[in-house]
Amino acid sequence: MGLSCLLHFGSRPVLVISSAEAGSQIFKTHDLIFSDRPKFIFFEKIAYNSKDIASALYGDYWRQLRSICVLNLLSNKMVRSCHAVRQEETRLMISNILQSCSSLSSSSSSSSSSPVLNLSNIFMKLSNDVICRASLGRKYSDAREDVHEDC
């Protein structure tokens, strides 16, 4: 099957596969053996005893959840219905990037270093805002501002 190594990360066994051939055999031939997720107390307490799609054990229930997500939440109709939200949030993100770059470059015009912008945070905000607007009708960043105003 190729080179493989079984490691133990604490009490969790971890199988390391070092070749594509062995990986292919494991994920195709022995898929059911390796397809399950480990049980964590966190998911039992927070995710209603692992009833969400991210933590549910592989089986009929997980396949039913996946089917619901694909047919309803991720259908072409739903994706198209969120197009305007994605387009507007992307436009706002680009506008904010340009505004930040111009303000950073004007403030650092005396120094020789170029402005630095953390794109990871910007893309995370974009993702959160699109998901929240599409599913809840309001931006994630707006909800955070409301929380800060209440404090």
PDB file of C-alpha atoms in Angstrom, residues 63-123:
ATOM      1  CA  ARG A  63     -26.244  11.975   4.179  1.00  0.00           C
ATOM      2  CA  GLN A  64     -29.733  13.409   4.770  1.00  0.00           C
ATOM      3  CA  LEU A  65     -28.239  16.678   6.119  1.00  0.00           C
ATOM      4  CA  ARG A  66     -25.901  16.909   3.144  1.00  0.00           C
ATOM      5  CA  SER A  67     -28.804  16.338   0.757  1.00  0.00           C
ATOM      6  CA  ILE A  68     -30.846  19.104   2.414  1.00  0.00           C
ATOM      7  CA  CYS A  69     -27.921  21.525   2.185  1.00  0.00           C
ATOM      8  CA  VAL A  70     -27.157  20.753  -1.442  1.00  0.00           C
ATOM      9  CA  LEU A  71     -30.772  20.748  -2.635  1.00  0.00           C
ATOM     10  CA  ASN A  72     -32.020  23.739  -0.632  1.00  0.00           C
ATOM     11  CA  LEU A  73     -29.247  25.955   0.697  1.00  0.00           C
ATOM     12  CA  LEU A  74     -26.707  25.533  -2.099  1.00  0.00           C
ATOM     13  CA  SER A  75     -29.063  25.199  -5.072  1.00  0.00           C
ATOM     14  CA  ASN A  76     -28.551  27.301  -8.211  1.00  0.00           C
ATOM     15  CA  LYS A  77     -31.670  29.303  -7.344  1.00  0.00           C
ATOM     16  CA  MET A  78     -30.364  30.209  -3.868  1.00  0.00           C
ATOM     17  CA  VAL A  79     -26.890  31.028  -5.168  1.00  0.00           C
ATOM     18  CA  ARG A  80     -28.383  33.290  -7.869  1.00  0.00           C
ATOM     19  CA  SER A  81     -30.675  34.980  -5.347  1.00  0.00           C
ATOM     20  CA  CYS A  82     -27.622  36.068  -3.320  1.00  0.00           C
ATOM     21  CA  HIS A  83     -25.777  37.497  -6.338  1.00  0.00           C
ATOM     22  CA  ALA A  84     -26.767  41.104  -5.610  1.00  0.00           C
ATOM     23  CA  VAL A  85     -25.621  40.789  -1.986  1.00  0.00           C
ATOM     24  CA  ARG A  86     -22.238  39.351  -3.026  1.00  0.00           C
ATOM     25  CA  GLN A  87     -21.814  42.014  -5.688  1.00  0.00           C
ATOM     26  CA  GLU A  88     -22.651  44.912  -3.340  1.00  0.00           C
ATOM     27  CA  GLU A  89     -20.461  43.608  -0.502  1.00  0.00           C
ATOM     28  CA  THR A  90     -17.553  43.097  -2.922  1.00  0.00           C
ATOM     29  CA  ARG A  91     -17.981  46.638  -4.226  1.00  0.00           C
ATOM     30  CA  LEU A  92     -18.000  47.981  -0.653  1.00  0.00           C
ATOM     31  CA  MET A  93     -14.902  45.940   0.192  1.00  0.00           C
ATOM     32  CA  ILE A  94     -12.977  47.298  -2.809  1.00  0.00           C
ATOM     33  CA  SER A  95     -14.077  50.823  -1.940  1.00  0.00           C
ATOM     34  CA  ASN A  96     -12.870  50.358   1.651  1.00  0.00           C
ATOM     35  CA  ILE A  97      -9.532  48.949   0.445  1.00  0.00           C
ATOM     36  CA  LEU A  98      -8.991  51.916  -1.875  1.00  0.00           C
ATOM     37  CA  GLN A  99      -9.952  54.357   0.872  1.00  0.00           C
ATOM     38  CA  SER A 100      -7.632  52.643   3.376  1.00  0.00           C
ATOM     39  CA  CYS A 101      -4.758  52.596   0.887  1.00  0.00           C
ATOM     40  CA  SER A 102      -5.142  56.278   0.078  1.00  0.00           C
ATOM     41  CA  SER A 103      -5.296  57.270   3.751  1.00  0.00           C
ATOM     42  CA  LEU A 104      -2.341  55.013   4.609  1.00  0.00           C
ATOM     43  CA  SER A 105      -0.234  56.293   1.725  1.00  0.00           C
ATOM     44  CA  SER A 106      -0.961  59.937   2.566  1.00  0.00           C
ATOM     45  CA  SER A 107      -0.046  59.393   6.223  1.00  0.00           C
ATOM     46  CA  SER A 108       3.147  57.506   5.332  1.00  0.00           C
ATOM     47  CA  SER A 109       4.193  59.754   2.432  1.00  0.00           C
ATOM     48  CA  SER A 110       7.105  61.094   4.449  1.00  0.00           C
ATOM     49  CA  SER A 111       8.505  57.606   5.109  1.00  0.00           C
ATOM     50  CA  SER A 112       9.895  55.362   2.401  1.00  0.00           C
ATOM     51  CA  SER A 113       7.901  52.271   3.426  1.00  0.00           C
ATOM     52  CA  SER A 114       4.797  51.301   1.490  1.00  0.00           C
ATOM     53  CA  PRO A 115       1.436  51.001   3.289  1.00  0.00           C
ATOM     54  CA  VAL A 116       0.510  47.602   4.761  1.00  0.00           C
ATOM     55  CA  LEU A 117      -3.060  46.338   4.725  1.00  0.00           C
ATOM     56  CA  ASN A 118      -4.273  43.140   6.428  1.00  0.00           C
ATOM     57  CA  LEU A 119      -6.286  41.457   3.657  1.00  0.00           C
ATOM     58  CA  SER A 120      -7.062  38.405   5.814  1.00  0.00           C
ATOM     59  CA  ASN A 121      -9.267  40.503   8.092  1.00  0.00           C
ATOM     60  CA  ILE A 122     -10.861  42.261   5.125  1.00  0.00           C
ATOM     61  CA  PHE A 123     -11.758  38.972   3.392  1.00  0.00           C
TER      62      PHE A 123
END
